[in-house]
Amino acid sequence: MNDWTLTILTFLPLVGVVTILLLKPFGGESDTKIKGIAVGTAVVTFLFSLFVLAQYNPAMAGLQMQHKGDWIPGIGVSYYLGIDGLSILMILLTTFIAMLGIASSWSAITTQVRNYYIFMLLLEVGMLGVFLAQDLFLFYVFWEVTLVPMYFLIGIWGGKERVYAALKFFLYTMAGSLLMLLAILYMGITNGTFSVPELIANRALFAGAQNWLFLGFAVAFAIKVPVFPFHSWLPDAHTQAPTAGSIILAGVLLKMGTYGFMRFNLPLFPEASVYYAPFIAVLAIIGIIYGAIVAYAQHDAKKLVAYSSISHLGFVMLGIFSLNEIGLQGAIIQGVNHGLSTGALFFAVGFLYDQRHTRELDDYGGVWKAVPLFSALTLIVTLSSMGLPGLNGFVGEFSILLGSMGTEALSPSWIYTAFAVTGVILAATYLLKFYQAIFMGPLEKEENKSLREMNGGELAIMLSFLLFIVWIGIAPAGYFGLTQATVADLANTLSEIVNNTAPVLMQ
Amino acid sequence: MVVTVEWYVLLGAVLFTIGALGVLLRRNAIVIFMSVELMLNAVNLVFVAFAYHLGDINGQVLVFFVMTVSAAEVAVGLAIIVAIFQSKKSIDISELNTLKG
Amino acid sequence: MNTFALAPLLLILPFLGMLFNLFAGTRLVRQDAQTGERWSGWTASILVIINFVITVTLMSSLAANDYHAIIVPLWDWFAFIGEFHIPWAMQIDTLSVTMLGVVTGVGALIHIYAIGYMHGDEGFARFFAYLNLFIFFMIILVTGNNYLMLFVGWEGVGLCSFLLIGFWHDRKDGVGLANSRAARKAFIANRVGDAAMILAMIMTFWTFGTLEFQPVFDSAVEMFTSSQAVPLFGVSFELGVVLSTITVLFLIGATGKSAQIPLYIWLPDAMAGPTPVSALIHAATMVTSGIYLIVRSNVLFEIVRKSEYLLFGVISTNDLVALIGASTALWAGLIAFTQWDVKKVLAYSTVSQLGFMIAAVGMGAYVAGLFHLITHAIFKALLFMGSGSIIHGMEHGHHHYVDHHRGHNGHGEGHGHHDGHDDFDPQDMRTMGGLRHKMPWTFWTYIIGTLALAGIFPFAGFWSKDEILAHASWNLTALPDQWIYPVVYALLTLAAFCTAFYMGRQIKMVFFGEPRSDVVAYVPESDWKMVMPLVILAVGATLGGLINLPHFTEASYKASKDSYGESNIYLAMEKAVEHSIESFHLTETGVVSMPYTPTWVQMTVAVVSTILALIALLLAVFVVYRTKPEQATDPDPLQVSPLIKYPWAFFATLPLDTLLVKGFVEKLFNPFSDWIAMRVDWDFWHDFVHNNVIRDTFNTVADFLANILDPKGVDGVVTGLGKVTMRLSGLLGLVQSGNVGNYALGVFLGLVVLVTYVVALGWMQ
């Protein structure tokens, strides 16, 4: 019995695309109408994802609301959507961030309005598909689908060096995903199916090749995350992308990488995951420290936030490769947290950029005086990104650090934790630098004195971010509850393997 | 003297050879055409002979196909020849080399 | 009556106060400063006063409940994540209520004081919003029933400290930038400690499976008594080893928040904040959270002491705590000699006094440490507010002076407030002198505060400082094999001497002698909202010793012990707090052996320290600073005296500050991060590797390939292919004669070949 809910969810944004395209033939195309339809579609999609949440059964570990149909039966490719604990928060994050991203473009985008919103909605389809596809081939298609709109979003509506950044983004991610494609084809053709649950059930068949297959997937995902040293496309893409592009890039697209690790690498190649865990954890920790130090030295606000992403996602990667429940739970929630707080930071920077057309920290200073409400809200966002307890960032970071010390996959784990925890100190250094350079100090520059306070729409967007920043901060139990069943299941599988393979240390 | 299948095959071979030589050596398109018919019917003869010899109906069925196809061929082919003659005033194939590459 | 249900109000009220001030207060103040300030300031203050009342009722409810701890659960925080389960819950016991008393009591007075102090500041409502937020986080810190909630408060007060130090971040001429830099320094120094706290909590969780205080302590005791090994990181450790690590990490956390060596460097800079902030956060409450943490974790510290594990085989955690505390006490006391800024002297004094407390809890004198925490909160808040009153007076005096001056010279271009373009520093003690006539209330309360801080009988500081010294001296003889007690005793006695001396120097320079600037003549006394809290605190600083008055003779103590339970005035605090300090109970049952604190006056110690303090005070006031400095530009007498000149100069450079900030941060970390970011990441990785190595290599290879096929470039590939095709087709075209005969021949030849092949195939088989 097929459940069409997820199919409807995935392709709901297409309705908006079609409507926008139909405007012209039916005479009444105007920018306002296009924006209205796009925002409306995004809101409806978000509401529909809440409906999915209502249908979702958190106690169930396996896939739910499955929709399975033949696509290319000859080689075992199927159209297969499903949702479980790994996907549910990502779906909500996607529809939420896409909604805010689209809404935040209202006044920022003035050229080629129609194409912009069509690309935005197509991007949302691709992202939802990535998080719902349970067939490797289908997943790959959605994975590549997200590239194209993002390429155009950066390349057309970006900053000065947009073409360079867009091309770099495209080639970099494309190159990585080709290796993944090879791995996918190998598995699909040798097993006659691309369905992930079936492959997991039959993983003994390709267990011999799993170290290579793991790497094929890992490179694609590591570039997307990005894991150090594959990060050099990120500062370009982030600085050149339009604000909404940055919000979505940081909020959702990077999570596709971490999600991929959890969805494919861990369950399909558990032995390889255990084998590679220390290497990836080391890269993650280098990312945490390196990203933070580099962020600290930036003079460009957007670049600073971009590098902070590398540091934050280092935490997520460390959580994933702790390979235990606490670490994985922390990684999922930290993915959401990063989406919210970095998304909000990009929104804040975009708000200033739209008025001042500069991203240099030195061009600001004393902005608090001019726009107190905006500054106060941005302060909360900054603190959330810094991991102040009581806000969301801390919940994720602490869980990850806790998980990383409790794991037997990394040995001795305390060294990993001890290094990772320096990220907490460094986060304070660069974020305070960011905040103080822009908002604090005397208000002396004339251009900054004329900054305007947020309008109703911008305030609503900021408050939406803050709602979840605070909510996850003080009551994350509800969020953990959504993902726990699936994650515990996965963690059990992994811990058996860890216990079988990890050498028993003697004192 | 019993007329065995070998005789029919031999006759077919002779007729086929005559036809083939006609196709290769003659220049008149009509004659070439007739030679082709001769080759086809030589093959038909062999088909019928083997069909009879082996007691298999398939050979005779195939003969009907060949006859149908050759009838169609004659219809189309003659039409072409007539058309060529009308434009070139000749059906000598040594003069008809417009398809030369 | 059971009032525990009121506990959540402790959190709700200040939070509401913050919201009120943030949204309504700012608007009200903008509309009408007079009524707006009244609403904003008094709302914030009254909420804290209500909190104080609630605290008092909680105290009496606890007494009625035989001092048993009560947990008030709020809601789940961490759940559904493995075995990690942390609630939001408040633990009301005598320890937390004692801390609450300090926070809300001193807090309320400082709120009222701030109404006067902040009058006329454009950020008036914002200031009170921060103060309320601070109270909110501080209450979370002291009432949380688990380490993680403690940590929420811990970082939350750090945030408020950041906001309040940087409160005047928008001042011009570099002042604002300096303020915000000080705020950042405070936050980051604290973060270093916080990182250690995080590690400590993580290790605690993996050792005991929870972070809630009581379960952690219970299972620690159980594991210790059954000599259970702790499996951690796939290895099994002795409990003593694990707890030593955890407690050292707690210590690092405490050095950050409670400003100890090596992380104290932020506290003096934190004086950039408005003075009520210095009094509330950087003297009375927030900086004592490190002491609270250690007292709260007394069970863990005592198990470490009992397990006799030495860190790196050198020193036990407890001794390290005591040593750091005592060294900080002396070190900061010495730096205080070199300061000119009236608040900086008090700041280093705070660092020094916090050192006393840390040393006390390191030696196992938890009650004494807590006692000193309370009395210090009272008299140091008094001193800070007194200094605030002085600064306020000097600022007003300066304004009047400038107005007056301008008026006389006929410059007339500006009335009212000067815009800060001259370099008059209202906090510099060298420009003061003779203020006692101008500010009598401030003067007398300040004197009381000074006497209390210097530890002169019978002011509050005497009792609490004496209890710490008595503890050290008692164990010096009781535990002769422990080297730490004589060392700490010596360091603390010296520090106490320094305390009295620099305070003598300060009151002499501020209040006595001849005025050293014209401003002094115009200094007014502060208004009643500022004086009233000073008077109340002065009473506290005088009588504060009563809350934990020791017996005067051993006989009196023995007699009282025999009739235990009979209520008398002695040791009131200890009797209450010992219910929350489990080590007392565990020492009785022999699980741990907490060093004994004598609870009657140790006459020798008391006499020695009082005489030293008196000598130091008199030496400072009547000898060293008797007539000096005469002019504001004169050097300090210590600065020129031959013997003390060099040490003075050394401490004047703020050695640790210089090392960490100028040395580590500015010389190492900043250039390093620049190098990593600009050279390694951008120039090398981003540009060189991607542009030169990857892109250029690709281009070169592509060019090369194209040139092989056709020298004209990439197009050559296409045209080259075309040419080859053309030539081939020319050849093949010859076959295409157009002659039907030839074609037919081809067909036949093909047939022959085919037939031959088939026949040959058959033949071969």
Coordinates of C-alpha atoms in Angstrom, one line a residue, chain A residues 4-418:
Chain A
W4 CA 1.4 9.4 -1.3
T5 CA 2.1 11.8 1.5
L6 CA 5.8 12.1 0.9
T7 CA 5.5 12.3 -2.8
I8 CA 3.1 15.2 -2.4
L9 CA 5.4 16.8 0.0
T10 CA 8.4 16.5 -2.3
F11 CA 6.7 17.8 -5.4
L12 CA 4.5 20.4 -3.7
P13 CA 6.9 23.3 -4.6
L14 CA 6.5 22.3 -8.3
V15 CA 2.9 23.5 -8.0
G16 CA 4.3 26.9 -7.3
V17 CA 6.7 26.7 -10.2
V18 CA 3.9 25.7 -12.6
T19 CA 1.7 28.5 -11.3
I20 CA 4.4 31.0 -11.8
L21 CA 5.0 29.8 -15.3
L22 CA 1.3 30.0 -16.1
L23 CA 1.1 33.6 -15.0
K24 CA 2.5 34.9 -18.3
P25 CA 0.3 33.0 -20.7
F26 CA -2.7 34.0 -18.7
G27 CA -1.7 37.6 -18.7
G28 CA -1.0 38.9 -15.3
E29 CA 2.6 38.4 -14.5
S30 CA 4.0 40.8 -12.0
D31 CA 6.8 40.6 -9.5
T32 CA 4.6 40.9 -6.5
K33 CA 2.4 38.1 -7.7
I34 CA 5.4 35.9 -8.3
K35 CA 6.8 36.6 -4.9
G36 CA 3.4 36.0 -3.4
I37 CA 3.1 32.6 -5.1
A38 CA 6.6 31.6 -4.2
V39 CA 6.2 32.5 -0.5
G40 CA 2.8 31.0 -0.4
T41 CA 4.0 27.7 -1.9
A42 CA 6.9 27.6 0.6
V43 CA 4.5 28.3 3.5
V44 CA 2.1 25.6 2.3
T45 CA 5.0 23.2 2.0
F46 CA 6.1 24.0 5.5
L47 CA 2.6 23.4 6.8
F48 CA 2.4 20.2 4.9
S49 CA 5.6 19.1 6.5
L50 CA 4.0 19.7 9.8
F51 CA 1.2 17.5 8.7
V52 CA 3.8 14.8 7.9
L53 CA 5.2 15.4 11.4
A54 CA 1.7 14.7 12.8
Q55 CA 1.5 11.5 10.9
Y56 CA 5.0 10.4 11.9
N57 CA 5.3 7.8 14.6
P58 CA 8.4 8.5 16.7
A59 CA 8.4 5.1 18.3
M60 CA 9.1 3.3 15.1
A61 CA 12.7 2.8 14.1
G62 CA 12.2 1.8 10.4
L63 CA 11.0 3.7 7.4
Q64 CA 7.5 5.1 7.5
M65 CA 4.9 6.4 5.0
Q66 CA 6.8 4.5 2.3
H67 CA 6.0 5.0 -1.3
K68 CA 7.5 2.5 -3.6
G69 CA 7.1 2.1 -7.3
D70 CA 9.0 0.7 -10.3
W71 CA 11.1 3.1 -12.2
I72 CA 13.6 1.2 -14.3
P73 CA 12.8 -2.4 -13.2
G74 CA 15.4 -3.8 -15.6
I75 CA 18.3 -2.7 -13.5
G76 CA 16.5 -2.6 -10.2
V77 CA 15.9 1.2 -10.0
S78 CA 12.8 2.1 -8.1
Y79 CA 11.0 5.2 -7.0
Y80 CA 11.2 4.8 -3.3
L81 CA 10.4 7.5 -0.7
G82 CA 10.3 7.0 3.0
I83 CA 10.9 8.8 6.2
D84 CA 12.5 7.9 9.5
G85 CA 14.3 9.4 12.4
L86 CA 17.3 10.5 10.3
S87 CA 15.1 12.3 7.9
I88 CA 12.3 13.9 9.9
L89 CA 14.2 16.8 11.4
M90 CA 16.0 17.4 8.1
I91 CA 12.6 17.6 6.3
L92 CA 11.3 20.1 8.8
L93 CA 14.5 22.1 8.7
T94 CA 14.4 22.1 4.9
T95 CA 10.8 23.4 4.6
F96 CA 11.4 25.9 7.4
I97 CA 14.7 27.3 6.1
A98 CA 13.4 27.3 2.5
M99 CA 10.4 29.2 3.7
L100 CA 12.5 31.8 5.5
G101 CA 15.0 31.9 2.7
I102 CA 12.3 32.6 0.1
A103 CA 10.6 35.1 2.3
S104 CA 13.9 36.9 3.0
S105 CA 14.4 37.6 -0.7
W106 CA 11.3 39.7 -0.9
S107 CA 13.1 43.0 -1.3
A108 CA 16.6 41.9 -1.9
I109 CA 16.0 40.4 -5.4
T110 CA 15.0 42.8 -8.1
T111 CA 16.3 41.2 -11.3
Q112 CA 14.9 38.2 -13.1
V113 CA 12.4 37.8 -10.3
R114 CA 10.6 35.0 -12.0
N115 CA 13.6 32.8 -12.6
Y116 CA 14.9 33.4 -9.1
Y117 CA 11.8 32.0 -7.4
I118 CA 11.5 29.1 -9.9
F119 CA 15.1 28.1 -9.0
M120 CA 14.4 28.5 -5.3
L121 CA 11.4 26.2 -5.5
L122 CA 13.2 23.7 -7.7
L123 CA 16.0 23.7 -5.1
E124 CA 13.5 22.9 -2.4
V125 CA 12.1 19.9 -4.4
G126 CA 15.7 18.6 -4.8
M127 CA 16.5 19.0 -1.1
L128 CA 13.3 17.3 0.0
G129 CA 14.0 14.5 -2.4
V130 CA 17.5 14.0 -1.1
F131 CA 16.2 13.6 2.4
L132 CA 13.3 11.3 1.5
A133 CA 14.8 9.1 -1.3
Q134 CA 15.4 5.5 -0.2
D135 CA 16.7 4.3 -3.5
L136 CA 20.3 5.1 -4.3
F137 CA 19.6 6.0 -7.9
L138 CA 16.7 8.3 -7.0
F139 CA 18.9 9.8 -4.3
Y140 CA 21.6 10.5 -6.8
V141 CA 19.1 12.2 -9.1
F142 CA 17.8 14.5 -6.4
W143 CA 21.4 15.1 -5.2
E144 CA 22.3 16.4 -8.7
V145 CA 19.1 18.3 -9.0
T146 CA 20.0 20.5 -6.1
L147 CA 23.2 21.5 -7.9
V148 CA 21.6 23.2 -10.9
P149 CA 19.4 25.7 -9.2
M150 CA 22.1 26.6 -6.7
Y151 CA 24.5 27.1 -9.5
F152 CA 22.2 29.6 -11.1
L153 CA 21.3 31.2 -7.9
I154 CA 25.0 32.0 -7.2
G155 CA 25.9 32.6 -10.8
I156 CA 23.1 35.1 -11.6
W157 CA 22.2 36.8 -8.4
G158 CA 25.5 36.6 -6.6
G159 CA 28.2 39.1 -5.8
K160 CA 31.1 40.4 -7.9
E161 CA 32.9 37.1 -8.5
R162 CA 29.7 35.1 -8.8
V163 CA 30.6 33.2 -11.9
Y164 CA 33.9 32.0 -10.5
A165 CA 32.2 30.9 -7.3
A166 CA 29.3 29.2 -9.0
L167 CA 31.6 27.3 -11.3
K168 CA 33.8 26.3 -8.4
F169 CA 30.8 25.2 -6.4
F170 CA 29.4 23.2 -9.3
L171 CA 32.6 21.5 -10.4
Y172 CA 33.8 20.7 -6.9
T173 CA 30.6 19.0 -5.8
M174 CA 30.1 17.4 -9.1
A175 CA 33.6 15.9 -9.0
G176 CA 32.9 14.4 -5.6
S177 CA 29.5 13.0 -6.6
L178 CA 31.0 11.2 -9.6
L179 CA 32.9 8.9 -7.3
M180 CA 29.7 8.3 -5.4
L181 CA 27.9 7.5 -8.7
L182 CA 30.5 4.9 -9.3
A183 CA 30.0 3.3 -5.9
I184 CA 26.2 3.5 -6.4
L185 CA 26.4 1.8 -9.8
Y186 CA 28.7 -0.9 -8.5
M187 CA 26.4 -1.7 -5.7
G188 CA 23.2 -1.4 -7.7
I189 CA 24.4 -3.6 -10.6
T190 CA 26.0 -6.3 -8.5
N191 CA 22.9 -6.6 -6.3
G192 CA 20.3 -5.9 -8.9
T193 CA 18.6 -3.4 -6.7
F194 CA 19.2 0.2 -5.6
S195 CA 16.8 0.2 -2.7
V196 CA 18.7 1.1 0.4
P197 CA 16.8 -1.1 2.9
E198 CA 17.4 -4.1 0.6
L199 CA 21.0 -3.3 0.2
I200 CA 21.4 -3.0 3.9
A201 CA 19.8 -6.4 4.4
N202 CA 22.2 -7.8 1.8
R203 CA 25.3 -5.9 2.7
A204 CA 27.2 -9.1 3.2
L205 CA 27.3 -9.3 -0.6
F206 CA 29.5 -6.3 -1.0
A207 CA 31.2 -6.3 2.4
G208 CA 34.4 -7.2 0.7
A209 CA 34.5 -4.0 -1.3
Q210 CA 33.1 -1.8 1.4
N211 CA 36.2 0.2 2.2
W212 CA 36.3 1.5 -1.4
L213 CA 32.6 2.0 -1.6
F214 CA 32.7 3.9 1.7
L215 CA 35.4 6.2 0.3
G216 CA 33.3 6.8 -2.8
F217 CA 30.4 8.0 -0.8
A218 CA 32.6 9.7 1.8
V219 CA 34.3 12.0 -0.7
A220 CA 31.1 13.2 -2.1
F221 CA 29.6 13.9 1.3
A222 CA 32.8 15.3 2.7
I223 CA 33.0 17.9 0.0
K224 CA 29.4 18.8 0.6
V225 CA 29.8 19.1 4.4
P226 CA 32.6 20.4 3.9
V227 CA 35.1 18.4 5.9
F228 CA 38.6 19.9 6.0
P229 CA 40.5 19.9 3.5
F230 CA 37.7 19.9 1.0
H231 CA 36.3 23.2 2.2
S232 CA 37.8 25.8 -0.1
W233 CA 34.6 26.1 -2.3
L234 CA 32.6 27.2 0.7
P235 CA 33.9 30.7 1.4
D236 CA 33.5 31.6 -2.3
A237 CA 30.1 30.2 -2.5
H238 CA 28.9 31.8 0.7
T239 CA 30.4 35.2 0.1
Q240 CA 29.1 35.3 -3.5
A241 CA 25.7 33.8 -3.0
P242 CA 22.7 36.1 -2.5
T243 CA 21.5 36.1 1.1
A244 CA 18.8 33.5 0.7
G245 CA 21.3 31.3 -1.2
S246 CA 23.7 31.5 1.8
I247 CA 20.9 30.8 4.2
I248 CA 19.8 27.7 2.3
L249 CA 23.4 26.6 1.6
A250 CA 24.4 26.8 5.2
G251 CA 21.0 25.7 6.5
V252 CA 20.2 22.7 4.4
L253 CA 22.7 21.9 1.6
L254 CA 25.6 21.3 4.0
K255 CA 23.4 19.0 6.0
M256 CA 22.9 16.8 2.9
G257 CA 26.5 15.8 3.4
T258 CA 26.2 14.9 7.1
Y259 CA 22.8 13.3 6.4
G260 CA 24.4 11.2 3.7
F261 CA 27.0 9.9 6.1
M262 CA 24.3 8.8 8.5
R263 CA 21.9 7.5 6.0
F264 CA 24.3 5.6 3.7
N265 CA 27.8 5.2 5.0
L266 CA 27.0 4.0 8.5
P267 CA 24.4 1.4 7.8
L268 CA 25.7 0.2 4.5
F269 CA 29.3 0.0 5.4
P270 CA 29.4 -0.3 9.2
E271 CA 32.8 -2.1 9.3
A272 CA 34.3 0.4 7.1
S273 CA 32.8 3.2 9.2
V274 CA 34.4 1.8 12.3
Y275 CA 37.7 1.5 10.4
Y276 CA 37.6 5.0 9.1
A277 CA 36.1 6.6 12.2
P278 CA 39.4 7.8 13.7
F279 CA 40.6 9.3 10.4
I280 CA 37.4 11.2 9.9
A281 CA 37.2 12.2 13.5
V282 CA 40.7 13.7 13.2
L283 CA 39.7 15.6 10.1
A284 CA 36.6 16.8 11.9
I285 CA 38.6 18.1 14.8
I286 CA 41.1 19.8 12.5
G287 CA 38.0 21.3 10.9
I288 CA 36.8 22.5 14.2
I289 CA 40.0 24.2 15.2
Y290 CA 41.2 25.3 11.8
G291 CA 37.8 26.7 10.8
A292 CA 37.6 28.7 14.0
I293 CA 41.1 30.1 13.7
V294 CA 40.6 31.0 10.1
A295 CA 37.3 32.6 10.9
Y296 CA 38.9 34.6 13.6
A297 CA 41.3 36.2 11.1
Q298 CA 38.6 37.2 8.6
H299 CA 37.7 40.8 7.9
D300 CA 34.7 40.0 5.8
A301 CA 31.6 39.2 7.8
K302 CA 30.2 36.6 5.4
K303 CA 33.5 34.9 5.1
L304 CA 33.8 34.8 8.9
V305 CA 30.4 33.1 9.2
A306 CA 31.3 30.8 6.3
Y307 CA 34.4 29.6 8.1
S308 CA 32.5 29.2 11.3
S309 CA 30.3 26.7 9.4
I310 CA 33.4 24.6 8.8
S311 CA 34.1 24.6 12.5
H312 CA 30.5 23.8 13.5
L313 CA 30.2 21.0 11.0
G314 CA 33.4 19.6 12.4
F315 CA 31.4 19.1 15.5
V316 CA 28.6 17.4 13.6
M317 CA 31.1 15.0 11.9
L318 CA 32.7 14.2 15.2
G319 CA 29.3 13.3 16.6
I320 CA 28.5 11.1 13.7
F321 CA 31.8 9.2 13.9
S322 CA 31.5 8.7 17.6
L323 CA 29.2 6.0 16.3
N324 CA 27.1 5.9 19.5
E325 CA 23.6 7.1 20.2
I326 CA 24.5 10.2 22.1
G327 CA 26.9 11.4 19.5
L328 CA 24.6 10.6 16.6
Q329 CA 21.6 12.3 18.4
G330 CA 23.9 15.3 19.1
A331 CA 25.0 15.4 15.4
I332 CA 21.4 15.5 14.1
I333 CA 20.3 18.2 16.5
Q334 CA 23.5 20.1 15.9
G335 CA 22.8 19.9 12.2
V336 CA 19.5 21.6 12.9
N337 CA 21.1 24.1 15.2
H338 CA 23.7 25.1 12.7
G339 CA 21.0 25.5 10.1
L340 CA 19.1 27.8 12.4
S341 CA 21.9 29.9 13.9
T342 CA 24.1 30.2 10.8
G343 CA 21.0 30.8 8.7
A344 CA 20.0 33.6 11.0
L345 CA 23.5 35.0 11.0
F346 CA 23.6 35.1 7.2
F347 CA 20.2 36.7 7.4
A348 CA 21.6 39.3 9.7
V349 CA 24.6 40.0 7.6
G350 CA 22.4 40.2 4.5
F351 CA 20.2 42.7 6.3
L352 CA 23.2 44.9 6.8
Y353 CA 24.6 44.2 3.3
D354 CA 21.4 45.2 1.6
Q355 CA 21.7 48.6 3.1
R356 CA 25.4 49.3 3.2
H357 CA 26.6 47.1 0.3
T358 CA 29.7 46.1 2.2
R359 CA 30.7 43.1 4.1
E360 CA 33.9 44.5 5.6
L361 CA 33.8 44.4 9.4
D362 CA 35.8 47.7 9.5
D363 CA 33.0 49.5 7.7
Y364 CA 30.6 48.9 10.5
G365 CA 30.9 49.6 14.2
G366 CA 28.4 50.9 16.7
V367 CA 25.5 49.6 14.8
W368 CA 23.7 48.7 18.1
K369 CA 23.1 52.4 18.6
A370 CA 21.3 52.7 15.2
V371 CA 19.3 49.5 15.2
P372 CA 18.9 48.3 18.8
L373 CA 16.3 45.7 18.3
F374 CA 18.1 44.1 15.4
S375 CA 21.3 44.1 17.3
A376 CA 19.7 42.5 20.4
L377 CA 18.2 39.7 18.3
T378 CA 21.4 39.2 16.4
L379 CA 23.2 39.0 19.8
I380 CA 21.0 36.0 20.8
V381 CA 21.8 34.4 17.4
T382 CA 25.5 34.9 17.9
L383 CA 25.3 33.5 21.4
S384 CA 23.5 30.5 20.0
S385 CA 26.2 29.9 17.5
M386 CA 28.7 30.3 20.3
G387 CA 27.1 27.5 22.2
L388 CA 25.8 29.4 25.2
P389 CA 23.9 27.0 27.4
G390 CA 20.2 27.6 27.4
L391 CA 20.3 28.1 23.7
N392 CA 20.3 25.5 21.0
G393 CA 24.0 25.4 20.1
F394 CA 25.0 24.2 23.5
V395 CA 22.6 21.2 23.4
G396 CA 24.2 19.9 20.2
E397 CA 27.8 20.7 21.1
F398 CA 27.5 19.2 24.6
S399 CA 25.8 16.0 23.3
I400 CA 28.5 15.6 20.7
L401 CA 31.3 16.1 23.1
L402 CA 29.7 13.8 25.5
G403 CA 29.2 11.2 22.8
S404 CA 32.8 11.6 21.6
M405 CA 34.2 10.8 25.0
G406 CA 31.9 7.8 25.5
T407 CA 32.7 6.1 22.3
E408 CA 34.9 3.1 21.9
A409 CA 35.3 3.7 18.2
L410 CA 37.8 6.4 18.9
S411 CA 40.6 5.4 21.2
P412 CA 41.6 7.0 23.4
S413 CA 38.5 9.1 23.1
W414 CA 39.4 11.7 25.6
I415 CA 42.1 13.2 23.4
Y416 CA 39.5 13.7 20.7
T417 CA 37.2 15.4 23.1
A418 CA 39.9 17.5 24.7

